[in-house]
Each structure stands twice: as C-alpha cells, then as structure tokens.
C-alpha cells in the first residue's frame, strides 16, 4: 500500500517569506499527485495536481509544485506567502481508485 | 460544480449509540469515500464504494460500517459509538478511473463528538 509523508507538521512564516512544503510518497507504479488546502472553517479544496507531462505544475493563488520521480517527491512552493495563505495543506497520492493523504502541514503566516 | 453534501455539520452523541452520517453527491459519481481527519494524522480512509451496494474497507474500518443503496448516497454507520471516534468525518466523491479525473470533491465535514 502507498504511504505519504509530509515532513513539517507546523510552519510559521512572516508575510513575503518563501514557502516550501515537503511531500514524499512510497509507491512504485504510476501515480497522480495532488495538493489540497483547507482554510480555517472551510472544506478541503484542490490546490493543484500532477498527472503527466511537465513536472512543474502551477496551481491557484501562486502555488506551484515540482514532481521529482527519482526522489518520489512532490514539494509545494510559493515565492512569497500572504497572511491569507494561513491554512492546513495536504499532499495526496492517487493509485488506482484510492487517494492516500499525508498527515498535513499547518501553515501560519504572521502579518 | 459537483456538490457533496453532508447532512450534519456538528453532532454530539453518547457512548454506545448507533450513529448515522449521511453523504449525498449530485453528479452521478461512481466512487464515494469516507475519511476521518485527526490532527497530525491527516485524512485516513475508513471505507469506500465504487458502485451501488459495493463497499471496500479502507485503512481504519474497525468500528464502522457503510451502506450504499443508491448511487448518490453513501452512509457511514458507527455501530456503537466510542469516545475514540470523536473526529471530523469527511465524505468525498470522484469520477471513475479516467485520466482526466480532477481528484476528489469533498463535503464540508461532520464534526462528531462522542461523550
């Protein structure tokens, strides 16, 4: 069975700082990769996804992620965070019909 | 847009009660899922269903059962609620296995407290 690891449980940044959230997965076959975001009091929303092609994918709100197959990684990045990016971020890997989530990273951006 | 509706936003139940959590989706999705979300543990799959009357155990099915009598509705049942089942429960649905799938669509969640 696949597993997904997010290395940072809590991240605190000041506005305008750069963000990188790590995500590694363990699965040898073809996968689809996702990042979801959950803003306080809201439900999970899709931030970006990778299926094939260019390993650098761009999502909403200035986020991007890079798929590095050799490292089984799909790290999320944003050059300059805003206070409104305060949320919990989940990496997910889909193999077949099942989507497996990482443990989540809580990001707090100080104004 | 696909809508996934969970009937209750907050529930408080007593230990030993039988609890039903309901989820309805309106886009004819074949696959439906129940997750629980706990701090530091992310989302863990309880059960999923890929067709009416079909169900598969996820990673943590103990203490739960599910029912899918109609395509649009997927119910999670806590046979005898216990305090360790206090959690946020999320329902999700998705299209069948096609390359252009856009991941899952989630409901807004049901926060269950068992006292």
Short mmCIF file of C-alpha atoms in Angstrom, two decimals:
data_model
loop_
_atom_site.label_atom_id
_atom_site.label_comp_id
_atom_site.label_asym_id
_atom_site.label_seq_id
_atom_site.Cartn_x
_atom_site.Cartn_y
_atom_site.Cartn_z
CA UNK A 1 0.00 0.00 0.00
CA UNK A 2 1.18 3.50 -0.71
CA UNK A 3 2.09 5.97 2.01
CA UNK A 4 2.58 9.72 2.01
CA UNK A 5 4.87 11.67 4.33
CA UNK A 6 4.77 15.37 5.00
CA UNK A 7 7.84 16.33 6.94
CA UNK A 8 6.70 19.54 8.58
CA UNK A 9 3.68 19.48 10.84
CA UNK A 10 3.76 23.18 11.66
CA UNK A 11 5.33 26.02 9.73
CA UNK A 12 5.30 29.65 10.81
CA UNK A 13 6.39 32.31 8.33
CA UNK A 14 6.27 36.05 8.02
CA UNK A 15 4.50 37.63 5.09
CA UNK A 16 6.59 37.74 1.90
CA UNK A 17 8.72 34.80 3.00
CA UNK A 18 9.17 31.92 0.59
CA UNK A 19 7.44 28.62 1.27
CA UNK A 20 8.38 25.05 0.54
CA UNK A 21 6.41 22.13 2.00
CA UNK A 22 7.85 18.69 1.57
CA UNK A 23 5.93 15.62 0.42
CA UNK A 24 7.31 12.17 -0.23
CA UNK A 25 5.42 9.08 -1.18
CA UNK A 26 6.15 5.41 -1.42
CA UNK A 27 4.64 3.65 -4.42
CA UNK A 28 6.42 2.15 -7.37
CA UNK A 29 3.74 2.43 -10.02
CA UNK A 30 2.02 5.24 -11.85
CA UNK A 31 0.60 7.85 -9.54
CA UNK A 32 -1.35 11.05 -9.67
CA UNK A 33 -0.30 13.69 -7.18
CA UNK A 34 -2.33 16.39 -5.51
CA UNK A 35 -2.07 19.19 -3.03
CA UNK A 36 -5.19 20.16 -1.14
CA UNK A 37 -5.69 23.16 1.10
CA UNK A 38 -8.10 23.62 3.99
CA UNK A 39 -8.61 27.18 5.14
CA UNK A 40 -9.90 27.68 8.69
CA UNK A 41 -13.53 26.64 8.90
CA UNK A 42 -13.71 25.57 5.28
CA UNK A 43 -13.67 22.26 3.48
CA UNK A 44 -10.79 20.78 1.53
CA UNK A 45 -10.09 22.36 -1.82
CA UNK A 46 -7.85 21.22 -4.63
CA UNK A 47 -4.79 23.45 -4.96
CA UNK A 48 -3.01 21.74 -7.82
CA UNK A 49 -2.46 18.34 -9.38
CA UNK A 50 0.03 16.40 -11.45
CA UNK A 51 -0.94 13.67 -13.90
CA UNK A 52 1.74 13.68 -16.59
CA UNK A 53 3.92 15.95 -18.69
CA UNK A 54 5.76 18.95 -17.29
CA UNK A 55 6.81 18.02 -13.75
CA UNK A 56 6.47 21.62 -12.63
CA UNK A 57 2.79 22.32 -12.15
CA UNK A 58 1.17 25.60 -11.32
CA UNK A 59 -1.92 25.88 -9.22
CA UNK A 60 -4.16 28.56 -7.88
CA UNK A 61 -3.06 31.55 -5.80
CA UNK A 62 0.54 31.46 -6.97
CA UNK A 63 1.34 27.98 -5.72
CA UNK A 64 3.40 25.52 -7.69
CA UNK A 65 4.74 22.03 -7.11
CA UNK A 66 7.51 20.00 -8.66
CA UNK A 67 7.31 16.27 -9.22
CA UNK A 68 10.72 14.62 -8.93
CA UNK A 69 10.16 11.00 -9.81
CA UNK A 70 13.61 9.82 -8.76
CA UNK A 71 13.05 11.22 -5.29
CA UNK A 72 9.38 10.22 -5.01
CA UNK A 73 8.68 13.80 -4.07
CA UNK A 74 6.08 16.42 -4.85
CA UNK A 75 7.01 19.54 -2.92
CA UNK A 76 4.77 22.58 -2.77
CA UNK A 77 6.26 26.06 -3.19
CA UNK A 78 5.23 29.67 -3.17
CA UNK A 79 7.73 32.51 -3.64
CA UNK A 80 6.01 34.98 -1.33
CA UNK A 81 3.32 33.98 1.15
CA UNK A 82 0.46 36.14 2.35
CA UNK A 83 -1.45 36.17 5.60
CA UNK A 84 -4.40 34.67 3.70
CA UNK A 85 -2.31 31.54 2.99
CA UNK A 86 -2.74 30.51 6.63
CA UNK A 87 -4.28 27.06 6.30
CA UNK A 88 -3.57 23.36 6.52
CA UNK A 89 -2.02 21.76 3.45
CA UNK A 90 -2.35 18.12 2.50
CA UNK A 91 -0.37 16.19 -0.05
CA UNK A 92 -2.17 13.22 -1.60
CA UNK A 93 -1.24 10.38 -3.90
CA UNK A 94 -3.70 8.50 -6.04
CA UNK A 95 -3.02 4.98 -7.24
CA UNK A 96 -5.98 3.25 -8.84
CA UNK A 97 -9.14 4.13 -7.01
CA UNK A 98 -7.62 5.17 -3.72
CA UNK A 99 -6.32 8.51 -2.60
CA UNK A 100 -3.87 8.44 0.29
CA UNK A 101 -3.19 11.60 2.26
CA UNK A 102 -0.21 12.82 4.16
CA UNK A 103 -0.57 13.97 7.76
CA UNK A 104 -0.94 17.61 6.79
CA UNK A 105 1.12 20.74 7.44
CA UNK A 106 -0.33 23.65 9.32
CA UNK A 107 0.97 26.92 7.93
CA UNK A 108 0.63 30.12 9.87
CA UNK A 109 1.63 33.35 8.21
CA UNK A 110 2.26 36.25 10.52
CA UNK A 111 1.07 39.62 9.25
CA UNK B 1 -19.90 22.10 -9.96
CA UNK B 2 -20.17 18.82 -8.12
CA UNK B 3 -21.71 19.14 -4.74
CA UNK B 4 -21.10 16.76 -1.92
CA UNK B 5 -23.48 17.38 0.95
CA UNK B 6 -23.09 16.02 4.43
CA UNK B 7 -26.30 16.18 6.40
CA UNK B 8 -24.90 17.42 9.70
CA UNK B 9 -22.14 19.90 10.43
CA UNK B 10 -21.92 19.07 14.15
CA UNK B 11 -23.14 16.06 16.09
CA UNK B 12 -22.90 15.10 19.73
CA UNK B 13 -23.68 11.50 20.61
CA UNK B 14 -23.42 9.33 23.69
CA UNK B 15 -21.14 6.34 24.06
CA UNK B 16 -22.85 3.21 22.79
CA UNK B 17 -25.28 4.99 20.48
CA UNK B 18 -25.65 3.95 16.88
CA UNK B 19 -24.73 6.89 14.68
CA UNK B 20 -25.54 7.52 11.04
CA UNK B 21 -23.59 10.02 8.95
CA UNK B 22 -25.15 10.77 5.60
CA UNK B 23 -23.50 11.96 2.40
CA UNK B 24 -25.13 12.82 -0.91
CA UNK B 25 -23.48 13.82 -4.21
CA UNK B 26 -25.29 15.25 -7.20
CA UNK B 27 -23.05 14.45 -10.19
CA UNK B 28 -23.55 10.74 -10.75
CA UNK B 29 -20.08 9.90 -9.44
CA UNK B 30 -19.37 6.22 -9.13
CA UNK B 31 -16.82 6.43 -6.34
CA UNK B 32 -17.57 7.65 -2.85
CA UNK B 33 -15.37 7.70 0.21
CA UNK B 34 -15.46 8.25 3.94
CA UNK B 35 -12.41 9.67 5.71
CA UNK B 36 -11.77 10.81 9.22
CA UNK B 37 -9.49 13.73 9.86
CA UNK B 38 -7.49 13.98 13.06
CA UNK B 39 -4.73 16.48 13.94
CA UNK B 40 -1.32 15.26 12.87
CA UNK B 41 -2.75 12.15 11.22
CA UNK B 42 -4.19 13.76 8.13
CA UNK B 43 -7.08 12.04 6.43
CA UNK B 44 -7.45 8.32 6.89
CA UNK B 45 -9.71 6.25 4.70
CA UNK B 46 -12.43 4.33 6.52
CA UNK B 47 -14.44 2.80 3.67
CA UNK B 48 -15.07 3.46 0.03
CA UNK B 49 -17.55 2.35 -2.57
CA UNK B 50 -17.16 2.17 -6.33
CA UNK B 51 -20.72 1.19 -7.16
CA UNK B 52 -24.13 0.73 -5.63
CA UNK B 53 -24.08 -1.99 -2.97
CA UNK B 54 -20.31 -2.32 -3.35
CA UNK B 55 -18.01 -1.43 -0.49
CA UNK B 56 -14.36 -1.84 0.32
CA UNK B 57 -12.51 -1.43 3.59
CA UNK B 58 -10.05 1.38 3.82
CA UNK B 59 -7.22 1.73 6.30
CA UNK B 60 -9.26 2.00 9.52
CA UNK B 61 -12.63 0.25 9.09
CA UNK B 62 -12.90 -1.14 12.65
CA UNK B 63 -15.99 0.10 14.45
CA UNK B 64 -17.61 1.37 11.26
CA UNK B 65 -19.84 0.07 8.52
CA UNK B 66 -21.26 1.67 5.39
CA UNK B 67 -24.29 1.49 3.18
CA UNK B 68 -24.71 2.42 -0.48
CA UNK B 69 -28.22 1.59 -1.60
CA UNK B 70 -28.37 4.40 -4.16
CA UNK B 71 -25.60 5.80 -6.31
CA UNK B 72 -25.87 9.30 -4.90
CA UNK B 73 -25.90 8.38 -1.22
CA UNK B 74 -23.19 6.86 0.94
CA UNK B 75 -23.83 6.40 4.64
CA UNK B 76 -21.30 5.82 7.38
CA UNK B 77 -22.53 3.94 10.42
CA UNK B 78 -20.93 3.81 13.84
CA UNK B 79 -22.42 0.65 15.28
CA UNK B 80 -21.69 1.58 18.90
CA UNK B 81 -20.06 4.98 19.22
CA UNK B 82 -16.99 5.28 21.40
CA UNK B 83 -15.06 8.32 22.57
CA UNK B 84 -12.11 7.46 20.30
CA UNK B 85 -14.41 8.01 17.35
CA UNK B 86 -14.66 11.69 18.15
CA UNK B 87 -13.35 13.24 14.98
CA UNK B 88 -14.08 15.20 11.84
CA UNK B 89 -15.63 12.94 9.20
CA UNK B 90 -15.26 13.85 5.54
CA UNK B 91 -17.15 12.40 2.62
CA UNK B 92 -15.77 12.62 -0.91
CA UNK B 93 -16.76 11.52 -4.37
CA UNK B 94 -14.96 11.13 -7.68
CA UNK B 95 -15.50 10.03 -11.25
CA UNK B 96 -14.45 6.56 -12.26
CA UNK B 97 -10.95 5.73 -13.44
CA UNK B 98 -10.31 8.18 -16.24
CA UNK B 99 -7.07 10.08 -16.81
CA UNK B 100 -8.66 13.50 -16.62
CA UNK B 101 -10.04 12.98 -13.17
CA UNK B 102 -9.58 16.09 -11.08
CA UNK B 103 -9.18 14.38 -7.76
CA UNK B 104 -11.91 14.22 -5.25
CA UNK B 105 -14.67 16.60 -4.31
CA UNK B 106 -15.12 16.84 -0.59
CA UNK B 107 -18.08 17.65 1.57
CA UNK B 108 -17.77 20.23 4.30
CA UNK B 109 -17.40 17.61 7.01
CA UNK B 110 -19.25 16.45 10.09
CA UNK B 111 -17.62 17.10 13.44
CA UNK B 112 -18.71 14.26 15.69
CA UNK B 113 -18.21 14.36 19.44
CA UNK B 114 -18.89 11.20 21.43
CA UNK B 115 -19.39 11.80 25.13
#
